[in-house]
CSV table of C-alpha atoms in Angstrom, one decimal:
chain,number,residue,atom,x,y,z
O,1,MET,CA,-52.5,-44.9,-18.1
O,2,ASN,CA,-53.8,-47.4,-15.5
O,3,ILE,CA,-54.2,-46.7,-11.8
O,4,LYS,CA,-51.0,-48.5,-10.9
O,5,GLN,CA,-48.9,-46.5,-13.4
O,6,THR,CA,-50.6,-43.3,-12.2
O,7,ILE,CA,-49.6,-44.1,-8.6
O,8,VAL,CA,-46.0,-44.9,-9.5
O,9,ALA,CA,-45.7,-41.7,-11.6
O,10,MET,CA,-47.1,-39.6,-8.7
O,11,PHE,CA,-44.7,-41.2,-6.3
O,12,CYS,CA,-41.7,-40.4,-8.5
O,13,LEU,CA,-42.8,-36.9,-8.9
O,14,GLY,CA,-43.1,-36.6,-5.1
O,15,ILE,CA,-39.6,-37.9,-4.6
O,16,LEU,CA,-38.3,-35.5,-7.2
O,17,ALA,CA,-40.1,-32.6,-5.6
O,18,VAL,CA,-38.8,-33.5,-2.1
O,19,SER,CA,-35.2,-33.8,-3.5
O,20,CYS,CA,-35.5,-30.5,-5.3
O,21,LYS,CA,-36.8,-28.8,-2.2
O,22,LYS,CA,-33.9,-30.3,-0.2
O,23,GLU,CA,-31.4,-29.0,-2.7
O,24,GLU,CA,-32.9,-25.5,-2.7
O,25,THR,CA,-32.9,-25.2,1.1
O,26,GLU,CA,-29.5,-26.7,1.9
O,27,ILE,CA,-27.3,-24.0,3.3
O,28,ALA,CA,-24.6,-22.9,0.8
O,29,ARG,CA,-21.0,-23.7,1.4
O,30,LEU,CA,-18.1,-21.4,0.8
O,31,THR,CA,-14.4,-22.0,0.2
O,32,TYR,CA,-11.5,-19.6,-0.6
O,33,GLN,CA,-10.5,-19.5,-4.3
O,34,ALA,CA,-7.0,-20.2,-3.0
O,35,GLU,CA,-5.6,-21.2,0.3
O,36,SER,CA,-3.8,-17.9,0.7
O,37,ASP,CA,-6.9,-15.8,0.1
O,38,SER,CA,-7.5,-15.3,3.8
O,39,LEU,CA,-4.3,-13.3,4.2
O,40,MET,CA,-3.4,-11.2,1.1
O,41,THR,CA,-1.3,-8.2,0.2
O,42,VAL,CA,-1.8,-5.8,-2.7
O,43,LYS,CA,-0.1,-2.6,-3.7
O,44,ALA,CA,-2.1,0.6,-3.3
O,45,GLY,CA,-4.0,1.4,-6.5
O,46,LYS,CA,-3.9,-2.2,-7.8
O,47,GLU,CA,-7.0,-4.4,-8.2
O,48,LEU,CA,-7.5,-7.6,-6.3
O,49,ILE,CA,-10.4,-9.8,-7.4
O,50,LEU,CA,-12.0,-11.8,-4.5
O,51,ALA,CA,-13.9,-14.8,-6.0
O,52,PRO,CA,-14.8,-17.4,-3.3
O,53,GLN,CA,-16.1,-20.8,-4.5
O,54,ILE,CA,-19.8,-21.2,-3.8
O,55,ILE,CA,-21.4,-24.7,-3.5
O,56,GLY,CA,-25.2,-24.7,-3.5
O,57,LYS,CA,-27.9,-22.3,-4.4
O,58,THR,CA,-28.0,-18.8,-3.1
O,59,SER,CA,-30.5,-16.0,-3.1
O,60,ARG,CA,-28.4,-13.1,-1.8
O,61,TYR,CA,-24.7,-12.0,-1.7
O,62,GLN,CA,-23.2,-9.4,0.6
O,63,TRP,CA,-19.7,-7.9,0.9
O,64,VAL,CA,-18.9,-5.8,4.0
O,65,GLU,CA,-15.6,-3.9,4.1
O,66,ASN,CA,-14.5,-2.6,7.5
O,67,GLY,CA,-18.2,-2.6,8.6
O,68,LYS,CA,-19.6,-1.0,5.5
O,69,ASP,CA,-21.7,-2.7,2.8
O,70,VAL,CA,-19.8,-2.4,-0.5
O,71,ALA,CA,-21.2,-5.0,-3.0
O,72,SER,CA,-24.0,-7.6,-3.5
O,73,THR,CA,-22.3,-9.7,-6.2
O,74,ALA,CA,-20.7,-13.2,-6.2
O,75,THR,CA,-17.3,-11.6,-6.6
O,76,TYR,CA,-15.7,-8.3,-5.4
O,77,THR,CA,-13.0,-6.2,-7.0
O,78,PHE,CA,-11.0,-4.7,-4.2
O,79,LYS,CA,-9.0,-1.5,-4.8
O,80,LYS,CA,-7.7,1.0,-2.4
O,81,ALA,CA,-5.4,4.1,-2.7
O,82,GLU,CA,-4.5,4.3,1.0
O,83,PRO,CA,-2.2,1.7,2.7
O,84,GLY,CA,-3.6,-0.1,5.6
O,85,ILE,CA,-5.3,-3.3,6.9
O,86,TYR,CA,-8.8,-4.0,5.5
O,87,ASN,CA,-11.2,-6.7,6.9
O,88,ILE,CA,-13.7,-7.9,4.4
O,89,GLU,CA,-16.6,-10.3,5.1
O,90,PHE,CA,-18.5,-12.2,2.3
O,91,THR,CA,-21.9,-13.7,3.1
O,92,VAL,CA,-24.2,-15.8,1.0
O,93,GLU,CA,-27.8,-16.5,2.0
O,94,ASN,CA,-30.7,-18.8,1.1
O,95,ASP,CA,-33.8,-20.0,2.7
O,96,LYS,CA,-31.8,-22.3,5.0
O,97,GLY,CA,-29.5,-19.6,6.4
O,98,LYS,CA,-26.2,-17.7,5.9
O,99,THR,CA,-22.6,-18.7,5.4
O,100,SER,CA,-19.7,-16.3,5.6
O,101,LEU,CA,-16.0,-16.0,4.8
O,102,ASN,CA,-13.6,-13.5,6.2
O,103,TYR,CA,-10.7,-11.9,4.3
O,104,ARG,CA,-7.8,-9.8,5.6
O,105,VAL,CA,-6.1,-7.7,3.0
O,106,LYS,CA,-3.0,-5.6,3.6
O,107,VAL,CA,-2.7,-2.7,1.2
O,108,LEU,CA,1.0,-1.8,0.7
O,109,GLY,CA,2.3,1.7,0.0
O,110,PRO,CA,5.1,2.2,-2.6
O,111,TYR,CA,7.8,1.1,-0.1
O,112,GLY,CA,5.8,-1.6,1.7
O,113,ASP,CA,7.7,-4.5,0.2
O,114,GLY,CA,11.1,-5.2,-1.4
O,115,VAL,CA,14.3,-3.9,0.3
O,116,LEU,CA,15.2,-0.6,2.0
O,117,LEU,CA,18.8,0.6,2.1
O,118,LEU,CA,19.9,3.4,4.5
O,119,SER,CA,22.9,5.5,3.3
O,120,TYR,CA,25.2,7.2,5.7
O,121,THR,CA,25.8,10.1,3.3
O,122,ASP,CA,25.0,11.3,-0.2
O,123,GLU,CA,26.9,11.1,-3.5
O,124,THR,CA,29.4,13.8,-2.4
O,125,GLY,CA,30.4,11.9,0.8
O,126,PHE,CA,29.7,15.0,3.0
O,127,GLY,CA,26.0,15.6,2.6
O,128,ASN,CA,22.7,14.4,4.0
O,129,SER,CA,21.8,10.7,4.5
O,130,SER,CA,19.4,9.0,2.1
O,131,LEU,CA,17.2,6.0,1.5
O,132,SER,CA,17.2,3.6,-1.5
O,133,HIS,CA,14.5,1.1,-2.4
O,134,ILE,CA,14.6,-2.0,-4.5
O,135,ASP,CA,11.1,-3.3,-5.4
O,136,GLU,CA,10.0,-6.9,-6.0
O,137,ASP,CA,11.0,-6.7,-9.6
O,138,GLY,CA,14.5,-5.5,-8.8
O,139,THR,CA,14.0,-1.9,-9.8
O,140,ILE,CA,16.1,0.4,-7.7
O,141,GLN,CA,15.2,4.0,-6.7
O,142,LEU,CA,17.7,6.3,-4.9
O,143,ASN,CA,16.8,9.2,-2.6
O,144,ILE,CA,13.2,8.1,-1.9
O,145,PHE,CA,12.9,10.1,1.3
O,146,SER,CA,13.4,13.4,-0.7
O,147,LYS,CA,10.8,12.2,-3.2
O,148,ALA,CA,8.3,11.5,-0.5
O,149,ASN,CA,9.1,14.7,1.3
O,150,PRO,CA,9.8,17.5,-1.2
O,151,GLY,CA,12.1,20.2,0.3
O,152,ALA,CA,13.1,17.9,3.3
O,153,ALA,CA,16.2,15.8,3.9
O,154,LEU,CA,17.5,13.3,6.4
O,155,SER,CA,20.3,14.5,8.6
O,156,PRO,CA,23.8,13.3,7.9
O,157,GLU,CA,25.5,10.2,9.3
O,158,ALA,CA,22.5,7.9,9.5
O,159,ASN,CA,23.2,4.6,11.2
O,160,SER,CA,20.1,2.6,11.7
O,161,LEU,CA,16.6,2.0,10.3
O,162,TYR,CA,14.4,0.6,13.1
O,163,TYR,CA,10.9,-0.7,12.5
O,164,PHE,CA,8.1,-0.4,15.0
O,165,ASN,CA,4.3,-0.2,14.5
O,166,ASN,CA,4.4,0.7,10.8
O,167,GLN,CA,7.0,3.4,11.3
O,168,TYR,CA,10.7,3.6,10.8
O,169,TYR,CA,13.0,5.4,13.2
O,170,ILE,CA,16.1,6.7,11.5
O,171,THR,CA,19.0,7.8,13.7
O,172,SER,CA,21.6,10.5,12.9
O,173,SER,CA,24.9,10.9,14.7
O,174,SER,CA,25.3,14.6,13.9
O,175,GLY,CA,21.7,15.8,13.8
O,176,PRO,CA,20.0,18.3,13.8
O,177,ASN,CA,17.4,15.6,13.5
O,178,PHE,CA,18.8,12.9,15.7
O,179,LEU,CA,15.8,10.7,15.1
O,180,SER,CA,13.5,11.0,12.0
O,181,VAL,CA,10.2,9.0,12.2
O,182,VAL,CA,8.6,8.1,8.9
O,183,ASP,CA,5.6,6.1,7.7
O,184,ALA,CA,6.8,2.6,6.7
O,185,GLN,CA,4.6,2.5,3.6
O,186,THR,CA,5.1,5.9,2.1
O,187,MET,CA,8.3,7.3,3.7
O,188,LYS,CA,6.4,10.5,4.6
O,189,LEU,CA,7.9,12.2,7.6
O,190,ASN,CA,5.8,12.0,10.7
O,191,TYR,CA,8.0,13.9,13.2
O,192,VAL,CA,11.6,14.4,14.3
O,193,VAL,CA,13.5,14.4,17.6
O,194,ASN,CA,15.9,17.3,17.5
O,195,LYS,CA,16.5,17.8,21.2
O,196,SER,CA,19.3,15.6,22.4
O,197,ALA,CA,21.6,16.0,25.3
O,198,ALA,CA,23.4,12.9,24.1
O,199,SER,CA,25.9,13.2,21.3
O,200,GLU,CA,26.7,10.9,18.4
O,201,VAL,CA,23.4,8.9,18.5
O,202,THR,CA,23.9,5.5,16.7
O,203,TYR,CA,21.3,2.8,17.3
O,204,PHE,CA,17.7,3.1,18.5
O,205,ALA,CA,15.0,0.7,19.8
O,206,THR,CA,11.6,0.9,21.3
O,207,THR,CA,9.0,-1.7,22.3
O,208,ASP,CA,6.0,0.6,22.9
O,209,GLY,CA,6.4,3.7,20.7
O,210,LYS,CA,6.4,5.9,23.7
O,211,THR,CA,9.8,5.4,25.3
O,212,GLY,CA,12.9,4.3,23.4
O,213,TYR,CA,16.7,4.0,23.9
O,214,VAL,CA,19.7,5.0,22.0
O,215,ASN,CA,23.4,4.1,22.3
O,216,VAL,CA,26.2,6.5,21.1
O,217,THR,CA,29.5,6.4,19.3
O,218,ASN,CA,31.1,8.5,22.0
O,219,ARG,CA,32.9,5.8,23.9
O,220,ARG,CA,33.7,8.2,26.8
O,221,LYS,CA,30.0,8.5,27.4
O,222,SER,CA,28.8,5.0,26.3
O,223,GLY,CA,25.6,3.5,27.5
O,224,LEU,CA,21.9,3.7,26.9
O,225,TYR,CA,20.0,7.0,26.9
O,226,THR,CA,16.3,7.3,27.2
O,227,VAL,CA,14.3,8.8,24.4
O,228,ASP,CA,11.0,10.5,25.2
O,229,LEU,CA,9.0,10.0,22.0
O,230,THR,CA,6.1,12.1,23.4
O,231,ASN,CA,8.1,15.2,24.2
O,232,LYS,CA,10.6,14.3,21.4
O,233,SER,CA,13.8,14.6,23.4
O,234,ILE,CA,16.8,12.4,24.3
O,235,SER,CA,18.0,12.4,27.9
O,236,SER,CA,21.5,13.5,29.0
O,237,THR,CA,21.7,10.8,31.7
O,238,ILE,CA,23.2,7.3,31.0
O,239,LEU,CA,20.9,4.6,32.2
O,240,GLU,CA,22.5,3.2,35.3
O,241,GLY,CA,24.0,-0.2,34.6
O,242,SER,CA,24.2,0.2,30.9
O,243,LYS,CA,27.7,1.8,30.7
O,244,GLU,CA,29.2,-1.3,29.0
O,245,VAL,CA,26.6,-1.6,26.3
O,246,SER,CA,28.3,-2.5,23.0
O,247,LEU,CA,28.0,-0.2,20.0
O,248,VAL,CA,25.9,-2.6,18.0
O,249,PRO,CA,22.1,-2.7,17.3
O,250,ILE,CA,20.0,-2.7,20.5
O,251,ASN,CA,18.3,-6.1,20.8
O,252,THR,CA,14.7,-6.8,21.8
O,253,VAL,CA,13.3,-10.1,23.0
O,254,ASN,CA,9.5,-10.6,23.3
O,255,GLN,CA,8.8,-6.9,23.3
O,256,THR,CA,11.5,-6.1,25.9
O,257,ILE,CA,14.9,-4.5,25.5
O,258,VAL,CA,17.4,-7.4,26.1
O,259,THR,CA,20.9,-6.6,25.0
O,260,GLY,CA,24.6,-7.0,25.7
O,261,ALA,CA,26.5,-4.8,28.1
O,262,GLY,CA,30.1,-6.0,28.2
O,263,LYS,CA,30.1,-9.5,29.7
O,264,GLN,CA,26.5,-9.2,30.9
O,265,LEU,CA,23.1,-9.7,29.3
O,266,ILE,CA,20.8,-7.0,30.6
O,267,LYS,CA,17.1,-6.2,30.4
O,268,VAL,CA,15.5,-2.8,30.6
O,269,GLU,CA,12.4,-3.0,32.7
O,270,GLY,CA,10.5,0.1,34.0
O,271,GLY,CA,13.3,2.3,33.0
O,272,LYS,CA,15.8,0.4,35.0
O,273,VAL,CA,18.6,-2.1,34.1
O,274,VAL,CA,18.3,-5.7,35.3
O,275,VAL,CA,21.2,-8.1,34.9
O,276,LEU,CA,20.0,-11.4,33.5
O,277,ASN,CA,23.2,-13.4,33.0
O,278,SER,CA,26.9,-13.0,33.2
O,279,TYR,CA,29.5,-14.6,30.9
O,280,LYS,CA,33.3,-15.0,30.8
O,281,GLU,CA,33.6,-12.9,27.6
O,282,ASN,CA,31.7,-10.0,25.9
O,283,VAL,CA,28.1,-10.5,24.6
O,284,ALA,CA,28.1,-10.2,20.8
O,285,GLY,CA,24.3,-9.9,20.5
O,286,VAL,CA,20.9,-11.7,20.7
O,287,VAL,CA,19.1,-13.1,17.7
O,288,ARG,CA,16.0,-15.1,17.0
O,289,SER,CA,15.9,-18.4,15.1
O,290,GLY,CA,13.0,-19.9,13.1
O,291,ASP,CA,11.5,-21.8,16.1
O,292,ASN,CA,11.1,-18.5,18.0
O,293,SER,CA,14.0,-19.3,20.2
O,294,TYR,CA,16.5,-16.6,21.1
O,295,TRP,CA,20.3,-17.2,21.2
O,296,VAL,CA,23.0,-15.2,22.8
O,297,GLY,CA,26.4,-15.0,21.0
O,298,VAL,CA,29.4,-14.8,23.4
O,299,GLN,CA,32.7,-13.7,22.1
O,300,GLY,CA,35.7,-16.0,22.0
O,301,SER,CA,39.2,-15.2,23.2
O,302,THR,CA,42.5,-17.0,23.7
O,303,ALA,CA,41.2,-18.2,27.1
O,304,ASN,CA,37.6,-19.0,26.3
O,305,LYS,CA,36.0,-20.4,23.2
O,306,ALA,CA,33.1,-18.5,21.5
O,307,LYS,CA,29.7,-20.0,22.1
O,308,PHE,CA,26.0,-19.6,21.5
O,309,VAL,CA,23.6,-19.9,24.4
O,310,LYS,CA,19.9,-20.6,24.0
O,311,LEU,CA,17.5,-18.7,26.2
O,312,ASP,CA,14.3,-19.9,27.7
O,313,LYS,CA,11.2,-17.8,28.2
O,314,SER,CA,12.7,-16.2,31.4
O,315,ASN,CA,15.9,-15.4,29.5
O,316,LYS,CA,17.9,-18.0,31.3
O,317,GLY,CA,20.4,-20.2,29.4
O,318,VAL,CA,19.1,-23.7,28.7
O,319,ASP,CA,21.6,-24.8,26.1
O,320,SER,CA,25.2,-23.8,25.4
O,321,VAL,CA,27.3,-24.7,22.3
O,322,GLU,CA,31.0,-24.0,22.2
O,323,LEU,CA,32.5,-23.3,18.7
O,324,SER,CA,35.9,-24.3,17.4
O,325,ALA,CA,38.8,-22.0,18.1
O,326,ASN,CA,38.8,-20.4,14.6
O,327,PHE,CA,35.4,-18.7,15.3
O,328,LYS,CA,35.6,-15.7,17.6
O,329,VAL,CA,32.0,-14.2,17.2
O,330,PRO,CA,33.4,-10.7,17.8
O,331,ALA,CA,31.2,-8.1,19.6
O,332,ASN,CA,31.5,-5.9,16.6
O,333,GLY,CA,30.6,-8.7,14.2
O,334,ILE,CA,26.9,-7.8,14.4
O,335,LEU,CA,24.8,-10.9,14.8
O,336,THR,CA,21.8,-11.2,12.5
O,337,SER,CA,19.2,-13.7,11.3
O,338,GLY,CA,16.1,-13.8,9.2
O,339,GLY,CA,14.2,-15.2,12.1
O,340,LYS,CA,12.5,-17.8,9.9
O,341,ASP,CA,15.1,-20.6,9.7
O,342,GLU,CA,17.9,-22.2,11.7
O,343,TYR,CA,20.8,-20.0,10.7
O,344,LEU,CA,22.4,-17.2,12.7
O,345,TYR,CA,25.0,-15.0,10.9
O,346,TRP,CA,27.9,-12.8,11.9
O,347,GLN,CA,31.2,-11.4,10.5
O,348,GLU,CA,34.6,-12.5,11.7
O,349,THR,CA,35.9,-9.0,11.4
O,350,SER,CA,39.6,-9.8,11.7
O,351,ARG,CA,39.3,-12.2,8.7
O,352,GLY,CA,36.6,-10.6,6.6
O,353,VAL,CA,34.4,-13.7,6.5
O,354,ILE,CA,30.7,-14.0,7.1
O,355,CYS,CA,30.0,-17.1,9.2
O,356,ARG,CA,26.8,-18.8,10.3
O,357,PHE,CA,25.7,-21.1,13.1
O,358,ASN,CA,23.0,-23.8,12.6
O,359,THR,CA,20.8,-24.0,15.7
O,360,ARG,CA,19.5,-27.5,14.7
O,361,THR,CA,22.8,-29.2,14.1
O,362,LYS,CA,24.7,-27.0,16.6
O,363,THR,CA,27.5,-26.5,14.1
O,364,ALA,CA,29.2,-23.4,12.7
O,365,GLU,CA,30.7,-22.8,9.2
O,366,GLU,CA,32.4,-20.1,7.1
O,367,PHE,CA,29.7,-18.9,4.7
O,368,VAL,CA,31.1,-16.1,2.5
O,369,ASP,CA,34.7,-15.0,2.2
O,370,HIS,CA,34.7,-11.3,1.3
O,371,ALA,CA,37.9,-11.4,-0.7
O,372,ASN,CA,36.8,-14.3,-2.8
O,373,ALA,CA,33.4,-12.7,-3.4
O,374,GLY,CA,34.9,-9.3,-4.4
O,375,ILE,CA,33.7,-7.5,-1.3
O,376,ILE,CA,36.2,-4.8,-0.2
O,377,PHE,CA,34.7,-3.4,3.0
O,378,ALA,CA,31.3,-4.6,4.3
O,379,THR,CA,29.3,-1.9,6.0
O,380,SER,CA,26.0,-3.9,6.6
O,381,TRP,CA,24.7,-7.4,6.3
O,382,LYS,CA,21.2,-8.7,6.8
O,383,VAL,CA,19.1,-11.8,6.0
O,384,ASN,CA,15.9,-11.7,3.9
O,385,PRO,CA,13.3,-13.5,6.0
O,386,LYS,CA,11.3,-14.4,2.9
O,387,ASN,CA,13.9,-16.6,1.4
O,388,GLY,CA,16.9,-16.8,3.7
O,389,GLU,CA,19.2,-14.9,1.3
O,390,LEU,CA,22.1,-12.9,2.7
O,391,TYR,CA,22.5,-9.3,1.6
O,392,VAL,CA,25.9,-7.7,2.1
O,393,ALA,CA,26.5,-3.9,1.4
O,394,ASP,CA,30.1,-3.2,0.3
O,395,SER,CA,31.5,0.3,0.4
O,396,PRO,CA,34.8,-0.1,-1.4
O,397,GLU,CA,35.9,3.6,-1.3
O,398,ILE,CA,35.0,4.3,2.3
O,399,PHE,CA,38.6,4.9,3.4
O,400,SER,CA,40.2,6.0,0.1
O,401,GLY,CA,38.4,9.3,-0.3
O,402,GLY,CA,36.9,8.1,-3.6
O,403,GLU,CA,33.2,8.0,-4.7
O,404,PRO,CA,31.2,6.9,-1.6
O,405,PHE,CA,28.9,4.5,-3.4
O,406,SER,CA,27.9,1.0,-2.1
O,407,ASN,CA,27.3,-2.2,-4.0
O,408,LEU,CA,24.9,-4.8,-2.8
O,409,PHE,CA,25.8,-8.5,-2.9
O,410,ILE,CA,23.0,-11.1,-2.6
O,411,PHE,CA,23.9,-14.7,-1.7
O,412,ASP,CA,21.5,-17.6,-1.7
O,413,LYS,CA,21.3,-20.1,1.2
O,414,THR,CA,24.2,-22.1,-0.1
O,415,GLY,CA,26.6,-19.2,-0.2
O,416,LYS,CA,26.5,-18.7,-4.0
O,417,LEU,CA,26.4,-15.2,-5.3
O,418,ARG,CA,23.0,-14.7,-6.9
O,419,LYS,CA,23.1,-11.1,-7.8
O,420,GLU,CA,25.2,-7.9,-7.5
O,421,VAL,CA,23.5,-4.5,-7.5
O,422,LYS,CA,25.9,-1.7,-8.5
O,423,LYS,CA,25.6,1.7,-6.7
O,424,ALA,CA,22.7,0.8,-4.5
O,425,GLY,CA,23.4,3.7,-2.1
O,426,TYR,CA,26.2,5.7,-0.5
O,427,GLN,CA,28.0,4.0,2.4
O,428,ILE,CA,25.0,1.8,3.3
O,429,THR,CA,24.7,1.3,7.0
O,430,ASP,CA,21.5,-0.6,7.3
O,431,ILE,CA,19.3,-3.0,5.3
O,432,VAL,CA,15.6,-3.7,6.0
O,433,PHE,CA,13.1,-6.0,4.5
O,434,PRO,CA,9.6,-4.6,4.8
O,435,GLN,CA,7.1,-7.1,6.2
């Protein structure tokens, strides 16, 4: 080899060495295996393989789960027996530095997804209340509370299943446990409220887990009653200004009790009632639409048309839409929504028709005619926020003295019956979709 060839060869080798050195010391890059990997759910006891994509050379891997080193491999098999939220950090390192990804994994208990159905009674029609669960595969289990709490039972005449801070608050009109508080993932009983000076407890709501409010079926003593969740007791005193509160679910808006009281929209602040707005007819309820706006339904009459009123952040009306005369939005029609799209639903109770209001087009329509669908007497209706499907519980023998079972009708967003679940509970009074 002559001198010129030698110099060229050495030059090429130098370039190669520099490029190799640059490749080796370039900081590694990480991406999630899938876009959803940064927020994931998995059932307790099931494996979840975390396998981020790594670009570039690495010399060290590290997985840290809730502050504790758990692995030093390129992938990590996550598996937990206990429900909860787990934060996982994956770090790769080379001579140039470190790069990290963060995962957030929610481990679900046996009842952390699917559908929960609250029954007013048992198969006899005179016994304790119960809970049913339908999992993501459509498998139904009856009486899951008793399975999770051997030897215990819910009190009779359960009316509502209220979710707050990974717990469900289950009301009972007759007691002895007027409020049963259970873990939302496992249904294990946490505590009960069995001291109540108010009778016929119906609906419950809380925004802080310390103080709550109930309304009652006893119309002679209607209103909101304070629930002390620390001392586990319900007050005998009606909250001043709440006498006209309707016997429908107690609404909350932005972590505040905001609900209807006759022809007024009221707010509970510091244990006192503040009147927000007044209307010509009764307030039918407050519901949230998919753009995080809240809408008030106002009942129609022969003198005034039913309407929906959009609230601003200070709970003042900023838009009002009157409906045609055939829609009444009755106060006992129970407004509901999935909170993820533009539709608000209610029942026209005098006609047995589920209707809905489109908050984008500002139009109302009849959605499901009970008679045509085969529904005899609807006792609960809710919207699945995951897909916008409407679930209607039908209790056909509620007044005949026959078997007190309930069937569940599931309608897609076009109003077409997608599925009917036979004997899903016993006089179902509430439907909840775990989040």
